[in-house]
PDB file of C-alpha atoms in Angstrom:
ATOM      1  CA  MET A   1      -0.667  -1.689  29.137  1.00  0.00           C
ATOM      2  CA  ALA A   2      -3.984  -0.926  27.423  1.00  0.00           C
ATOM      3  CA  LYS A   3      -4.780  -2.658  24.156  1.00  0.00           C
ATOM      4  CA  GLU A   4      -4.494  -0.439  21.112  1.00  0.00           C
ATOM      5  CA  ASN A   5      -7.696   0.045  19.096  1.00  0.00           C
ATOM      6  CA  GLY A   6      -8.349   1.462  15.659  1.00  0.00           C
ATOM      7  CA  ARG A   7      -6.122   1.989  12.657  1.00  0.00           C
ATOM      8  CA  LYS A   8      -2.939   4.070  12.774  1.00  0.00           C
ATOM      9  CA  VAL A   9      -1.244   4.529   9.397  1.00  0.00           C
ATOM     10  CA  ILE A  10       2.543   4.282   9.516  1.00  0.00           C
ATOM     11  CA  VAL A  11       3.309   4.964   5.855  1.00  0.00           C
ATOM     12  CA  SER A  12       1.348   5.009   2.603  1.00  0.00           C
ATOM     13  CA  ASN A  13       2.445   4.590  -1.001  1.00  0.00           C
ATOM     14  CA  ARG A  14       0.714   7.531  -2.688  1.00  0.00           C
ATOM     15  CA  ARG A  15       2.578   6.960  -5.944  1.00  0.00           C
ATOM     16  CA  ALA A  16       1.040   3.486  -6.387  1.00  0.00           C
ATOM     17  CA  ARG A  17      -2.433   4.804  -7.237  1.00  0.00           C
ATOM     18  CA  HIS A  18      -0.846   7.043  -9.871  1.00  0.00           C
ATOM     19  CA  ASP A  19       1.324   4.338 -11.464  1.00  0.00           C
ATOM     20  CA  TYR A  20      -1.185   1.471 -11.336  1.00  0.00           C
ATOM     21  CA  THR A  21      -4.846   0.864 -12.002  1.00  0.00           C
ATOM     22  CA  ILE A  22      -6.054  -0.818  -8.815  1.00  0.00           C
ATOM     23  CA  VAL A  23      -8.250  -3.869  -9.441  1.00  0.00           C
ATOM     24  CA  ASP A  24      -8.616  -5.373  -5.958  1.00  0.00           C
ATOM     25  CA  THR A  25      -7.228  -4.819  -2.441  1.00  0.00           C
ATOM     26  CA  TYR A  26      -6.331  -7.220   0.349  1.00  0.00           C
ATOM     27  CA  GLU A  27      -5.333  -6.818   3.977  1.00  0.00           C
ATOM     28  CA  ALA A  28      -2.416  -8.979   5.082  1.00  0.00           C
ATOM     29  CA  GLY A  29      -0.491  -9.401   8.282  1.00  0.00           C
ATOM     30  CA  VAL A  30       3.292  -9.059   8.214  1.00  0.00           C
ATOM     31  CA  ALA A  31       5.697 -11.455   9.955  1.00  0.00           C
ATOM     32  CA  LEU A  32       8.176  -9.177  11.756  1.00  0.00           C
ATOM     33  CA  VAL A  33      10.893  -9.389  14.409  1.00  0.00           C
ATOM     34  CA  GLY A  34      10.855  -7.283  17.589  1.00  0.00           C
ATOM     35  CA  THR A  35      13.177  -4.471  16.529  1.00  0.00           C
ATOM     36  CA  GLU A  36      11.182  -3.982  13.313  1.00  0.00           C
ATOM     37  CA  VAL A  37       7.998  -3.399  15.305  1.00  0.00           C
ATOM     38  CA  LYS A  38       9.790  -0.902  17.562  1.00  0.00           C
ATOM     39  CA  SER A  39      11.126   0.954  14.529  1.00  0.00           C
ATOM     40  CA  LEU A  40       7.613   1.019  13.002  1.00  0.00           C
ATOM     41  CA  ARG A  41       6.148   2.371  16.246  1.00  0.00           C
ATOM     42  CA  ALA A  42       8.592   5.264  15.846  1.00  0.00           C
ATOM     43  CA  GLY A  43       6.922   5.863  12.449  1.00  0.00           C
ATOM     44  CA  LYS A  44       9.892   4.960  10.279  1.00  0.00           C
ATOM     45  CA  ALA A  45       9.399   2.969   7.074  1.00  0.00           C
ATOM     46  CA  SER A  46       9.416   3.398   3.306  1.00  0.00           C
ATOM     47  CA  LEU A  47       7.216   1.627   0.762  1.00  0.00           C
ATOM     48  CA  ALA A  48       9.049   3.132  -2.231  1.00  0.00           C
ATOM     49  CA  ASP A  49      10.237   0.400  -4.627  1.00  0.00           C
ATOM     50  CA  SER A  50       8.483  -2.333  -2.648  1.00  0.00           C
ATOM     51  CA  PHE A  51       6.399  -5.097  -4.192  1.00  0.00           C
ATOM     52  CA  ALA A  52       4.968  -8.497  -3.297  1.00  0.00           C
ATOM     53  CA  THR A  53       5.589 -11.854  -4.947  1.00  0.00           C
ATOM     54  CA  VAL A  54       3.988 -15.273  -4.693  1.00  0.00           C
ATOM     55  CA  ASP A  55       6.598 -18.027  -4.272  1.00  0.00           C
ATOM     56  CA  ASP A  56       5.767 -21.681  -3.527  1.00  0.00           C
ATOM     57  CA  GLY A  57       2.258 -20.875  -2.341  1.00  0.00           C
ATOM     58  CA  GLU A  58       3.392 -18.095   0.023  1.00  0.00           C
ATOM     59  CA  VAL A  59       3.315 -14.327  -0.408  1.00  0.00           C
ATOM     60  CA  PHE A  60       6.438 -12.276   0.353  1.00  0.00           C
ATOM     61  CA  LEU A  61       6.947  -8.519   0.603  1.00  0.00           C
ATOM     62  CA  ARG A  62      10.215  -7.398  -0.969  1.00  0.00           C
ATOM     63  CA  GLY A  63      11.929  -4.032  -0.914  1.00  0.00           C
ATOM     64  CA  LEU A  64      10.151  -2.661   2.167  1.00  0.00           C
ATOM     65  CA  HIS A  65      12.653  -0.500   4.037  1.00  0.00           C
ATOM     66  CA  ILE A  66      12.346  -0.494   7.814  1.00  0.00           C
ATOM     67  CA  PRO A  67      15.428   1.250   9.249  1.00  0.00           C
ATOM     68  CA  GLU A  68      17.338  -0.352  12.089  1.00  0.00           C
ATOM     69  CA  TYR A  69      16.028   0.416  15.564  1.00  0.00           C
ATOM     70  CA  SER A  70      18.223   3.141  17.060  1.00  0.00           C
ATOM     71  CA  HIS A  71      18.348   1.531  20.525  1.00  0.00           C
ATOM     72  CA  GLY A  72      18.823  -1.999  19.177  1.00  0.00           C
ATOM     73  CA  THR A  73      21.894  -4.118  19.807  1.00  0.00           C
ATOM     74  CA  TRP A  74      23.494  -6.886  17.784  1.00  0.00           C
ATOM     75  CA  THR A  75      19.994  -8.397  17.477  1.00  0.00           C
ATOM     76  CA  ASN A  76      18.913  -5.609  15.110  1.00  0.00           C
ATOM     77  CA  HIS A  77      17.238  -6.578  11.830  1.00  0.00           C
ATOM     78  CA  GLU A  78      18.366  -6.122   8.241  1.00  0.00           C
ATOM     79  CA  PRO A  79      16.545  -3.040   6.809  1.00  0.00           C
ATOM     80  CA  ARG A  80      15.492  -4.478   3.407  1.00  0.00           C
ATOM     81  CA  ARG A  81      14.952  -8.140   4.213  1.00  0.00           C
ATOM     82  CA  THR A  82      12.171 -10.168   2.590  1.00  0.00           C
ATOM     83  CA  ARG A  83       9.128 -10.386   4.868  1.00  0.00           C
ATOM     84  CA  LYS A  84       6.388 -13.011   4.766  1.00  0.00           C
ATOM     85  CA  LEU A  85       2.794 -11.842   4.410  1.00  0.00           C
ATOM     86  CA  LEU A  86       0.040 -13.647   6.260  1.00  0.00           C
ATOM     87  CA  LEU A  87      -3.042 -14.324   4.129  1.00  0.00           C
ATOM     88  CA  HIS A  88      -5.759 -16.972   4.013  1.00  0.00           C
ATOM     89  CA  ARG A  89      -5.156 -19.899   1.664  1.00  0.00           C
ATOM     90  CA  ARG A  90      -8.094 -18.926  -0.603  1.00  0.00           C
ATOM     91  CA  GLU A  91      -6.760 -15.377  -0.948  1.00  0.00           C
ATOM     92  CA  ILE A  92      -3.315 -16.714  -1.875  1.00  0.00           C
ATOM     93  CA  GLU A  93      -4.791 -19.048  -4.491  1.00  0.00           C
ATOM     94  CA  LYS A  94      -6.795 -16.163  -5.953  1.00  0.00           C
ATOM     95  CA  LEU A  95      -3.628 -14.038  -6.091  1.00  0.00           C
ATOM     96  CA  ILE A  96      -1.678 -16.841  -7.779  1.00  0.00           C
ATOM     97  CA  GLY A  97      -4.340 -17.040 -10.502  1.00  0.00           C
ATOM     98  CA  LYS A  98      -4.444 -13.282 -11.025  1.00  0.00           C
ATOM     99  CA  THR A  99      -0.670 -12.675 -11.023  1.00  0.00           C
ATOM    100  CA  LYS A 100      -0.166 -15.357 -13.669  1.00  0.00           C
ATOM    101  CA  GLU A 101      -2.250 -13.193 -15.994  1.00  0.00           C
ATOM    102  CA  SER A 102      -0.047 -10.770 -17.865  1.00  0.00           C
ATOM    103  CA  GLY A 103       0.416  -7.284 -16.516  1.00  0.00           C
ATOM    104  CA  TYR A 104      -0.862  -7.756 -12.945  1.00  0.00           C
ATOM    105  CA  SER A 105       1.347  -6.872  -9.986  1.00  0.00           C
ATOM    106  CA  LEU A 106       1.025  -6.922  -6.202  1.00  0.00           C
ATOM    107  CA  ILE A 107       1.710  -3.465  -4.798  1.00  0.00           C
ATOM    108  CA  PRO A 108       1.655  -2.442  -1.138  1.00  0.00           C
ATOM    109  CA  LEU A 109      -0.538   0.654  -0.706  1.00  0.00           C
ATOM    110  CA  SER A 110      -0.094   1.314   3.009  1.00  0.00           C
ATOM    111  CA  LEU A 111       1.426  -0.064   6.189  1.00  0.00           C
ATOM    112  CA  TYR A 112      -0.514   0.451   9.408  1.00  0.00           C
ATOM    113  CA  PHE A 113      -1.263  -0.772  12.918  1.00  0.00           C
ATOM    114  CA  LYS A 114      -4.694  -2.346  13.368  1.00  0.00           C
ATOM    115  CA  ASP A 115      -5.558  -3.310  16.924  1.00  0.00           C
ATOM    116  CA  GLY A 116      -1.861  -3.450  17.780  1.00  0.00           C
ATOM    117  CA  LYS A 117      -0.863  -5.677  14.843  1.00  0.00           C
ATOM    118  CA  VAL A 118       1.091  -4.527  11.784  1.00  0.00           C
ATOM    119  CA  LYS A 119      -0.930  -4.904   8.583  1.00  0.00           C
ATOM    120  CA  VAL A 120      -0.253  -4.060   4.956  1.00  0.00           C
ATOM    121  CA  GLU A 121      -2.891  -3.073   2.411  1.00  0.00           C
ATOM    122  CA  LEU A 122      -1.940  -5.013  -0.691  1.00  0.00           C
ATOM    123  CA  ALA A 123      -3.367  -4.128  -4.098  1.00  0.00           C
ATOM    124  CA  LEU A 124      -3.653  -6.151  -7.250  1.00  0.00           C
ATOM    125  CA  GLY A 125      -2.933  -3.653  -9.989  1.00  0.00           C
ATOM    126  CA  LYS A 126      -2.158  -3.271 -13.643  1.00  0.00           C
ATOM    127  CA  GLY A 127       0.597  -0.866 -14.676  1.00  0.00           C
ATOM    128  CA  ARG A 128      -0.419   2.355 -16.415  1.00  0.00           C
ATOM    129  CA  LYS A 129       1.268   3.790 -19.455  1.00  0.00           C
ATOM    130  CA  ALA A 130       2.222   7.473 -19.566  1.00  0.00           C
ATOM    131  CA  TYR A 131      -0.829   8.422 -21.653  1.00  0.00           C
ATOM    132  CA  ASP A 132      -3.120   6.594 -19.203  1.00  0.00           C
ATOM    133  CA  LYS A 133      -1.656   8.661 -16.358  1.00  0.00           C
ATOM    134  CA  ARG A 134      -2.284  11.899 -18.287  1.00  0.00           C
ATOM    135  CA  GLN A 135      -5.870  10.859 -19.019  1.00  0.00           C
ATOM    136  CA  ALA A 136      -6.479  10.043 -15.345  1.00  0.00           C
ATOM    137  CA  ILE A 137      -5.115  13.442 -14.292  1.00  0.00           C
ATOM    138  CA  ALA A 138      -7.247  15.242 -16.903  1.00  0.00           C
ATOM    139  CA  LYS A 139     -10.367  13.332 -15.813  1.00  0.00           C
ATOM    140  CA  ARG A 140      -9.738  14.107 -12.140  1.00  0.00           C
ATOM    141  CA  ASP A 141      -9.198  17.810 -12.920  1.00  0.00           C
ATOM    142  CA  ALA A 142     -12.408  17.939 -14.984  1.00  0.00           C
ATOM    143  CA  GLN A 143     -14.367  16.302 -12.128  1.00  0.00           C
ATOM    144  CA  ARG A 144     -12.902  18.797  -9.648  1.00  0.00           C
ATOM    145  CA  GLU A 145     -13.787  21.760 -11.891  1.00  0.00           C
ATOM    146  CA  MET A 146     -17.366  20.498 -12.338  1.00  0.00           C
ATOM    147  CA  ALA A 147     -17.739  20.137  -8.569  1.00  0.00           C
ATOM    148  CA  ARG A 148     -16.483  23.691  -8.058  1.00  0.00           C
ATOM    149  CA  ALA A 149     -18.896  25.047 -10.666  1.00  0.00           C
ATOM    150  CA  MET A 150     -21.791  23.151  -9.076  1.00  0.00           C
ATOM    151  CA  GLY A 151     -20.842  24.568  -5.691  1.00  0.00           C
ATOM    152  CA  ARG A 152     -20.675  28.124  -7.029  1.00  0.00           C
ATOM    153  CA  THR A 153     -24.034  27.668  -8.781  1.00  0.00           C
ATOM    154  CA  ALA A 154     -25.632  26.353  -5.606  1.00  0.00           C
ATOM    155  CA  LYS A 155     -24.345  29.359  -3.679  1.00  0.00           C
ATOM    156  CA  GLY A 156     -25.572  31.773  -6.360  1.00  0.00           C
ATOM    157  CA  LYS A 157     -22.092  33.137  -7.103  1.00  0.00           C
ATOM    158  CA  TYR A 158     -21.774  31.860 -10.650  1.00  0.00           C
ATOM    159  CA  ARG A 159     -22.028  34.558 -13.328  1.00  0.00           C
ATOM    160  CA  ARG A 160     -22.024  34.131 -17.057  1.00  0.00           C
TER     161      ARG A 160
END
């Protein structure tokens, strides 16, 4: 069997960038059992309501839903079990320091295959309030409108 190359996204948490202000991102491996990998290869997973915690110097992913493998037997996995994340010691120590500060959370942004291994893109983020979300939407819309106007001006189709 040929070795898999590149990055194939399984699932992404699009809501996370809306609900949190992303400060920093990390790539972590995920410790999985065989039927979980087979279920992920079928493209089935959900990052909704998932988060990461640092316990006793180790990082764990909680709330990630990987449905049971349809062709699995009694050896099938539990869909919402806690999974260990594989990070370097320095990264874990940095995360411990940051998460002790008030308001910072570890949020999974996406789950993907990279060179045949399952990886998770983990973000260190600060929760947004409702008014922050509205401001971000208004800013993004204003940027989009300016880009459209610049494009129309460059094409000579803008009239006053």
